[in-house]
PDB file of C-alpha atoms in Angstrom:
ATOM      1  CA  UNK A  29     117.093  91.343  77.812  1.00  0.00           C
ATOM      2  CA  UNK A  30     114.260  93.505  77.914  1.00  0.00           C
ATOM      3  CA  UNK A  31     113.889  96.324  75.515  1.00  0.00           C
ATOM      4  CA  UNK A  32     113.186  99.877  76.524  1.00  0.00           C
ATOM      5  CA  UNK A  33     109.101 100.180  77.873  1.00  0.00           C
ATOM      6  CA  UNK A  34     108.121 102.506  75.222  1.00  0.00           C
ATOM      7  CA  UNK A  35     109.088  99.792  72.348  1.00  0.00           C
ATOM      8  CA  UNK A  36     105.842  97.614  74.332  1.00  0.00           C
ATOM      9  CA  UNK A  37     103.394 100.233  75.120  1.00  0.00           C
ATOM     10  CA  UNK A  38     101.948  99.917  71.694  1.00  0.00           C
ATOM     11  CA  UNK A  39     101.308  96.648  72.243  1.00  0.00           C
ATOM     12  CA  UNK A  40      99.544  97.418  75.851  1.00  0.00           C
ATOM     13  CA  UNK A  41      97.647  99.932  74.036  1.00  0.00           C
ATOM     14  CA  UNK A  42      96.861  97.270  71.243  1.00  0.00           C
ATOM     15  CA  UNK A  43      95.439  94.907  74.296  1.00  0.00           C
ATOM     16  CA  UNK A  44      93.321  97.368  75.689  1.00  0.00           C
ATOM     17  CA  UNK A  45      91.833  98.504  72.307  1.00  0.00           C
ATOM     18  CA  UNK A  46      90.812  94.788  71.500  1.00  0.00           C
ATOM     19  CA  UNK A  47      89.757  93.690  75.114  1.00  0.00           C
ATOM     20  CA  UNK A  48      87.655  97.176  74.940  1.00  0.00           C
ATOM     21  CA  UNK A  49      86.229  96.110  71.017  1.00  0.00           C
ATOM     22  CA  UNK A  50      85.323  92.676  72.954  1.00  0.00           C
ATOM     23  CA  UNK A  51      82.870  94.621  75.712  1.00  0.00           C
ATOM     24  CA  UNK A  52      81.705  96.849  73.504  1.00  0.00           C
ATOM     25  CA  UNK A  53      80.362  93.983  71.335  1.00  0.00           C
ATOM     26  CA  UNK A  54      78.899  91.670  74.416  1.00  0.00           C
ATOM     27  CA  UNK A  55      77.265  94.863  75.891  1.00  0.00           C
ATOM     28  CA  UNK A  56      75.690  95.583  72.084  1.00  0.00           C
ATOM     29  CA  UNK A  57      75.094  92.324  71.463  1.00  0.00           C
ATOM     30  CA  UNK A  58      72.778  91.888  74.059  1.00  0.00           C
ATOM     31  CA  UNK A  59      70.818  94.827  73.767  1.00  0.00           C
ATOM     32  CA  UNK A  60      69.997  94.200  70.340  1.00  0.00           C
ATOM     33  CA  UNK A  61      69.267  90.469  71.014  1.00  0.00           C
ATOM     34  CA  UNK A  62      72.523  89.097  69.478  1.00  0.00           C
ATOM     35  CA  UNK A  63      73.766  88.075  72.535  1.00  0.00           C
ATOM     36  CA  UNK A  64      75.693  84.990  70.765  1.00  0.00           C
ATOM     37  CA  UNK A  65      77.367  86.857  68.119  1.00  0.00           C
ATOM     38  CA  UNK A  66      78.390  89.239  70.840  1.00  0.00           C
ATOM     39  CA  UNK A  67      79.781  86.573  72.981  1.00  0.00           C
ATOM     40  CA  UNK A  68      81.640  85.499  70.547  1.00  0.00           C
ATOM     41  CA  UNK A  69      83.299  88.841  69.404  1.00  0.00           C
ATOM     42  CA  UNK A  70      84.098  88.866  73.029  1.00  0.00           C
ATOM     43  CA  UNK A  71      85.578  85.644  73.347  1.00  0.00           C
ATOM     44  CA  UNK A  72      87.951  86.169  70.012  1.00  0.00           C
ATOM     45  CA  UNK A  73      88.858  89.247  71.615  1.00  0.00           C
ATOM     46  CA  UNK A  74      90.125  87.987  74.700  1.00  0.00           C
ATOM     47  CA  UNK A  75      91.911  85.039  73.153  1.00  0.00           C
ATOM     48  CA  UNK A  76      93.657  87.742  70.795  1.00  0.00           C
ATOM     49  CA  UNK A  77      94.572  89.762  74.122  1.00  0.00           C
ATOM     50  CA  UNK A  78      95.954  86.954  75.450  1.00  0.00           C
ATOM     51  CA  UNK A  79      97.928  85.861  72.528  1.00  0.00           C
ATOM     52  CA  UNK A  80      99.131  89.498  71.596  1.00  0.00           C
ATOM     53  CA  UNK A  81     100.547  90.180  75.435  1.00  0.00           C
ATOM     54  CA  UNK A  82     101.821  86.185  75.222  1.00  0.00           C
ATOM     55  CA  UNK A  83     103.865  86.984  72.233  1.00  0.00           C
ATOM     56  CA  UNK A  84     105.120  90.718  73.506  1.00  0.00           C
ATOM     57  CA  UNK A  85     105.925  89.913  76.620  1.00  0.00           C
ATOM     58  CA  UNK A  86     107.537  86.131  76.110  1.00  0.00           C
ATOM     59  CA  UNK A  87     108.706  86.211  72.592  1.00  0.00           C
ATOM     60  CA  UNK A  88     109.388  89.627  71.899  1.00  0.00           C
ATOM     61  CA  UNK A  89     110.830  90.099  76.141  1.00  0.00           C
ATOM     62  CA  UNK A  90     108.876  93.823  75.798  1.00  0.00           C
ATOM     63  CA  UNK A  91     107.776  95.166  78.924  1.00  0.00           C
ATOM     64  CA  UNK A  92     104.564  96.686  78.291  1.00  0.00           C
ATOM     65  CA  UNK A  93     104.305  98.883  81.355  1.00  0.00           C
ATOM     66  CA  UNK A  94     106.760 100.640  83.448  1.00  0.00           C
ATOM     67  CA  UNK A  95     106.580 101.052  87.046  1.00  0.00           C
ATOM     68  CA  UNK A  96     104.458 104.043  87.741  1.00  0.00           C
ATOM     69  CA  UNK A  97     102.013 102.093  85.170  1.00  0.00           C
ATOM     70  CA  UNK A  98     102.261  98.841  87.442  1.00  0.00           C
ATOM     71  CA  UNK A  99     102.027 100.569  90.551  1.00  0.00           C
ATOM     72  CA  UNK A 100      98.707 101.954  89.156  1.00  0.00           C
ATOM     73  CA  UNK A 101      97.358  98.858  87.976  1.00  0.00           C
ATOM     74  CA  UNK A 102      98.520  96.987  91.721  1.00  0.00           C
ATOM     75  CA  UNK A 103      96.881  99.678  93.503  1.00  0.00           C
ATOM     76  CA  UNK A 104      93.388  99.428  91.210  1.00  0.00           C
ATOM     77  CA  UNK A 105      93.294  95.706  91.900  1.00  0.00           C
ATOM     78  CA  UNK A 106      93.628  96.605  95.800  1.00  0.00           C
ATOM     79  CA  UNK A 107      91.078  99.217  95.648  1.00  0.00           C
ATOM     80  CA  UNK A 108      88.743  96.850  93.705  1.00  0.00           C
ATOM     81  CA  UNK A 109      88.957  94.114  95.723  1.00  0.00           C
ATOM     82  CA  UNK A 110      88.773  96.567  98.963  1.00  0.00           C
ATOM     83  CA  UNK A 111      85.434  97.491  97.260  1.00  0.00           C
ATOM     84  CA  UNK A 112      83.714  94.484  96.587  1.00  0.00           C
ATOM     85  CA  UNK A 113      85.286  92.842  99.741  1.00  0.00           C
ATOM     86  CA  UNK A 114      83.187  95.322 102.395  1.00  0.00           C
ATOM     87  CA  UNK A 115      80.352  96.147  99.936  1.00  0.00           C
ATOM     88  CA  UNK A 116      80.148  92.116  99.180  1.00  0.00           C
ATOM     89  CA  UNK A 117      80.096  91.087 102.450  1.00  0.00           C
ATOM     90  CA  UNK A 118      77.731  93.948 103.633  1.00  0.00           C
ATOM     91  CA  UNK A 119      75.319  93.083 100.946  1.00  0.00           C
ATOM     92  CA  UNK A 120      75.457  89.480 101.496  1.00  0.00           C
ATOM     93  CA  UNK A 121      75.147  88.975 105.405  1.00  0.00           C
ATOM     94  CA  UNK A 122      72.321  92.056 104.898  1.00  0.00           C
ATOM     95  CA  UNK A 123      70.228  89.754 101.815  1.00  0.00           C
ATOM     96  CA  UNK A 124      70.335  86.697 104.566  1.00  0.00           C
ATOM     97  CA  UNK A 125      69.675  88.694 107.171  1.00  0.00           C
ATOM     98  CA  UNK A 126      66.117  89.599 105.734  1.00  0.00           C
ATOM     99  CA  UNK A 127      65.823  86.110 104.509  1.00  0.00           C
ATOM    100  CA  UNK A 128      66.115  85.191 108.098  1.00  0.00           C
ATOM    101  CA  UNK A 129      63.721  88.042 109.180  1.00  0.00           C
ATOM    102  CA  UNK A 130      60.763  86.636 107.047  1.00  0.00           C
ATOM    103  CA  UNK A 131      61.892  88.774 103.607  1.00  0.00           C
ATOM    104  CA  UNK A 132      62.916  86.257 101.119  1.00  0.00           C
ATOM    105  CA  UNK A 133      65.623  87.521  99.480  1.00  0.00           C
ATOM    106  CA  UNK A 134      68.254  84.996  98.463  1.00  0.00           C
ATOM    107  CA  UNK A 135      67.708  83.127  95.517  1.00  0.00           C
ATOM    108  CA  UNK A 136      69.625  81.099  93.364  1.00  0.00           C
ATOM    109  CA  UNK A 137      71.434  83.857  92.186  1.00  0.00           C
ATOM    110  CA  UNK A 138      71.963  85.206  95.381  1.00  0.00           C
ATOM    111  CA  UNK A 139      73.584  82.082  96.475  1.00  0.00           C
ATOM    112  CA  UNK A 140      75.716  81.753  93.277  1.00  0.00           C
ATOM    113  CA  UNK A 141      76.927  85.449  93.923  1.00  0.00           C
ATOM    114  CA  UNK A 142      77.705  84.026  97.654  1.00  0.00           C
ATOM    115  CA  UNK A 143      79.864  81.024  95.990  1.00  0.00           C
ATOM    116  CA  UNK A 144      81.514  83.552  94.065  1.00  0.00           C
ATOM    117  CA  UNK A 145      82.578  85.776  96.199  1.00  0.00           C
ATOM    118  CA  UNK A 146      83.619  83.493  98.646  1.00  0.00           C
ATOM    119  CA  UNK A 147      85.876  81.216  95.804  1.00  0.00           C
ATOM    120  CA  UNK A 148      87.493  84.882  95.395  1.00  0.00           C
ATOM    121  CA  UNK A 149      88.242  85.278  98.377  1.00  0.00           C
ATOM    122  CA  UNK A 150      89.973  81.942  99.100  1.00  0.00           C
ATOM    123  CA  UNK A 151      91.383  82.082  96.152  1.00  0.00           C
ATOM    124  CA  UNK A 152      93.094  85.592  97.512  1.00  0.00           C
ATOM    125  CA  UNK A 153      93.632  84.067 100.754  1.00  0.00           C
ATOM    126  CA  UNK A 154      95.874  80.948  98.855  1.00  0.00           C
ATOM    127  CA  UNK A 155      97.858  83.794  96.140  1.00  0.00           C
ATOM    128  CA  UNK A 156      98.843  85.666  99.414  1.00  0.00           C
ATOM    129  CA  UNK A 157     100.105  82.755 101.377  1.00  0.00           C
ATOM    130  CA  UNK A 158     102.158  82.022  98.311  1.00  0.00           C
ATOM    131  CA  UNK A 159     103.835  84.675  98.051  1.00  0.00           C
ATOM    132  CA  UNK A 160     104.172  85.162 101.719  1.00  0.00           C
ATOM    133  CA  UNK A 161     105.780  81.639 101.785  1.00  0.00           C
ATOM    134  CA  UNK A 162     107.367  80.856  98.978  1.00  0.00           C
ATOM    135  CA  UNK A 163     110.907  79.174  98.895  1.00  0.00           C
TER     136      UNK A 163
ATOM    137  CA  UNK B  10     108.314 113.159  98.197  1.00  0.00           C
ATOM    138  CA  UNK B  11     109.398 115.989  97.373  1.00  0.00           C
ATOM    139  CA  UNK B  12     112.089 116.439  94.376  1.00  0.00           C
ATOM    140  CA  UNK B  13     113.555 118.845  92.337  1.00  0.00           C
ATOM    141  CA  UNK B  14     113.187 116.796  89.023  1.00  0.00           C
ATOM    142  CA  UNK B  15     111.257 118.872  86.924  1.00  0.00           C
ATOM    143  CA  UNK B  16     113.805 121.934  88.045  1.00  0.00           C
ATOM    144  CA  UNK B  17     116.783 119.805  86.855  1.00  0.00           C
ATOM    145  CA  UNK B  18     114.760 118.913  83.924  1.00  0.00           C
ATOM    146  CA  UNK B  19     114.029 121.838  82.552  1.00  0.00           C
ATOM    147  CA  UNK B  20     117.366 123.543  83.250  1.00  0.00           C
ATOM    148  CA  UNK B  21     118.792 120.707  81.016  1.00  0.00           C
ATOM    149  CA  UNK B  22     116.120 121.623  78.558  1.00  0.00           C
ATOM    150  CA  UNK B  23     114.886 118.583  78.278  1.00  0.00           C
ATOM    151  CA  UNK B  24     111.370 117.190  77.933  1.00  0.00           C
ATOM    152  CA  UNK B  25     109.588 114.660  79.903  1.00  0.00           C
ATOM    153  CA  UNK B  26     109.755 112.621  77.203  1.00  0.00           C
ATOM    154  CA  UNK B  27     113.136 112.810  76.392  1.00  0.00           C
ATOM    155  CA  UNK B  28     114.017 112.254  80.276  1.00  0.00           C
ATOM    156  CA  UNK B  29     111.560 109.127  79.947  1.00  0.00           C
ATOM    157  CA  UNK B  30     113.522 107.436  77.050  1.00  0.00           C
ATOM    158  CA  UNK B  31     116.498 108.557  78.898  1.00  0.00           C
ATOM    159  CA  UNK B  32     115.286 106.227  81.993  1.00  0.00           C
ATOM    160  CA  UNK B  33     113.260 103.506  80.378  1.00  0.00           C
ATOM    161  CA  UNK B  34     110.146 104.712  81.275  1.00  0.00           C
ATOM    162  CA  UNK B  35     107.339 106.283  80.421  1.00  0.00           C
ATOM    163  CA  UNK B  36     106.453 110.356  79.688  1.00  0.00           C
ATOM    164  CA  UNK B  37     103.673 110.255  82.081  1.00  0.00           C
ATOM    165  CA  UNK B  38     105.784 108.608  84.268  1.00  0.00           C
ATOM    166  CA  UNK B  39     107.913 111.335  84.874  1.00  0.00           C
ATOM    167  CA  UNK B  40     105.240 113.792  85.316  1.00  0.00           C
ATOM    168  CA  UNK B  41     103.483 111.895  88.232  1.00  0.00           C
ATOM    169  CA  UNK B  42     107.059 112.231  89.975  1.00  0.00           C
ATOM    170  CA  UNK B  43     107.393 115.510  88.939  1.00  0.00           C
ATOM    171  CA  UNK B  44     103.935 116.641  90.338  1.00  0.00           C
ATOM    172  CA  UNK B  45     104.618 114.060  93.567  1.00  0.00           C
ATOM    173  CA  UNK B  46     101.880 111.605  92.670  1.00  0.00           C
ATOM    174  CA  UNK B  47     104.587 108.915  92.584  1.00  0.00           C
ATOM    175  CA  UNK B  48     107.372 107.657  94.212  1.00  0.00           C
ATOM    176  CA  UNK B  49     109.598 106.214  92.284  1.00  0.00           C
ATOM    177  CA  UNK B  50     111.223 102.627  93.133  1.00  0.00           C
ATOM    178  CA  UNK B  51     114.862 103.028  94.563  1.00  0.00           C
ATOM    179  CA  UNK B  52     116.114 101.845  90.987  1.00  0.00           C
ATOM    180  CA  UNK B  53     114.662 104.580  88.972  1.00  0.00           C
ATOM    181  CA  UNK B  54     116.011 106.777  91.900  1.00  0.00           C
ATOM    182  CA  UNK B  55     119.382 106.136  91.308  1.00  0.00           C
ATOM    183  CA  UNK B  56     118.909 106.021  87.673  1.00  0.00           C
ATOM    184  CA  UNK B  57     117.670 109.253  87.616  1.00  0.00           C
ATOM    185  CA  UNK B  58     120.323 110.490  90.304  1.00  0.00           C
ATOM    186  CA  UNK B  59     122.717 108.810  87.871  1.00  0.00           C
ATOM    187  CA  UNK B  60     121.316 110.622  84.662  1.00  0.00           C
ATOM    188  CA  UNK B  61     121.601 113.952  86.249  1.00  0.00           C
ATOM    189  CA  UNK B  62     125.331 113.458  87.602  1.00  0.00           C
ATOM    190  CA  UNK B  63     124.048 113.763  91.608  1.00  0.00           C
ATOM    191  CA  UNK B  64     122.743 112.443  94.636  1.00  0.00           C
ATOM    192  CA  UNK B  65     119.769 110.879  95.182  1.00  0.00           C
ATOM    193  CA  UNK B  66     119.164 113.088  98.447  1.00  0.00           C
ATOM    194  CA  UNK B  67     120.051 115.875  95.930  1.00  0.00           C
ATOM    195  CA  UNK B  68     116.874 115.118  93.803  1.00  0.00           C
ATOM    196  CA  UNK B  69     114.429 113.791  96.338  1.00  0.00           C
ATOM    197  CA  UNK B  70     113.606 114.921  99.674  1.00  0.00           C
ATOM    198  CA  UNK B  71     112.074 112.238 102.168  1.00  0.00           C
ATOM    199  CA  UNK B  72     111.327 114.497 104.425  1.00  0.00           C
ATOM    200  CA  UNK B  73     111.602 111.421 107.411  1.00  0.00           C
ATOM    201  CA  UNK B  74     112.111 111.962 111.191  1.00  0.00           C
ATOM    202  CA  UNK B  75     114.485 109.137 111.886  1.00  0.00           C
ATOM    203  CA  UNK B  76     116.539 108.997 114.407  1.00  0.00           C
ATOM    204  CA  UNK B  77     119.735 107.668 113.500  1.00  0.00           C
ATOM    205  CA  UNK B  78     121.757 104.838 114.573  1.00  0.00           C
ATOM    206  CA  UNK B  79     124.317 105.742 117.299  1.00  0.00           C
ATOM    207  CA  UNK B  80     128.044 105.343 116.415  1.00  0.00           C
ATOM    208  CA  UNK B  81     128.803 103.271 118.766  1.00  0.00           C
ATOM    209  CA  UNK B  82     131.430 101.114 117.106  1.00  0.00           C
ATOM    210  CA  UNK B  83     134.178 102.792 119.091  1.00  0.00           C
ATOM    211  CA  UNK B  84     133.110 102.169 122.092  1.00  0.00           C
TER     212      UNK B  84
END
């Protein structure tokens, strides 16, 4: 049975405060050329996310959120993906366009960036289907 | 929506906290209802109908132009 939402928001709080430690360090790291160390304060920090919201939220049952909170978080993911989804494709088609046009503008990072954006996208494409479809 | 929580809430001189633990959810929560930033799902509708001793319709106004159904089972 899950236990009353404010029993967990420590915990979410917890989460953010270590996943925010983890940037923090990464961003630092590299702009004091400790780029490593900072990676890896980042990646302990994620794992310990992880494993703290694994624990809370399948050992303990907490909920760490209520709805308003989830509703927020749904609607920042929409908006986010809204924003990269017109401003990617925009920026892409535009960076080929002037390719085309004599302006060489995509490099290898440009095509990565493509890659990405389009595995995203698919990847959206298959998560909706599911849960269109599912039994 | 409109709703008339933060009127019922304060005449049972409660907080938005308390009214939060009352409901299982958070204080901030209740203040985005109260200040119509958020709709709440139909559960925490009824459990906040519930809480109060009321209606739903009593505590939150749609405000919908629907026509209804006709009655037509009699016919």
């Amino acid at each position: 049975m899950t236990q009353p939402v404010q029993a967990g928001r420590r915990y979410r709080r917890l989460v953010f405060g270590v996943v925010a430690v983890g940037l923090v360090s990464l961003f630092v790291g590299a702009q004091v050329g400790q780029y490593l160390a900072g990676l890896v304060v980042y990646g302990l920090a994620a794992v310990s996310a992880f494993a703290v919201y694994a624990y809370v939220t399948v050992r303990d049952d907490l909920a760490v959120q209520d709805e308003w909170e989830a509703t927020l978080e749904r609607r920042a993911s929409h908006l986010t993906m809204q924003l990269f989804g017109y401003g990617g494709v925009f920026a892409i088609v535009a960076l080929y366009v002037l390719d085309a046009a004599g302006r060489p503008s995509v490099g290898p990072t440009v095509e990565t960036l493509s890659s990405t954006f389009a595995v995203v996208w698919l990847t959206w494409a298959a998560v909706y289907l599911w849960l269109r479809y599912r039994p | 929506m409109r709703n008339e929580l933060r009127e019922r809430r304060e005449a049972a001189g409660l907080s938005q906290a308390d009214l939060g633990g009352a409901v299982d959810v958070t204080r901030q929560t209740i203040n985005a209802i109260e200040r119509d930033r958020y709709d709440p799902s139909l559960e925490l509708a009824f459990k906040l109908a519930a809480f109060f001793d009321c209606e739903v319709e009593a505590l939150f106004d749609p405000d919908i132009d629907v026509t209804p159904l006709e009655d037509d089972t009699n016919t």
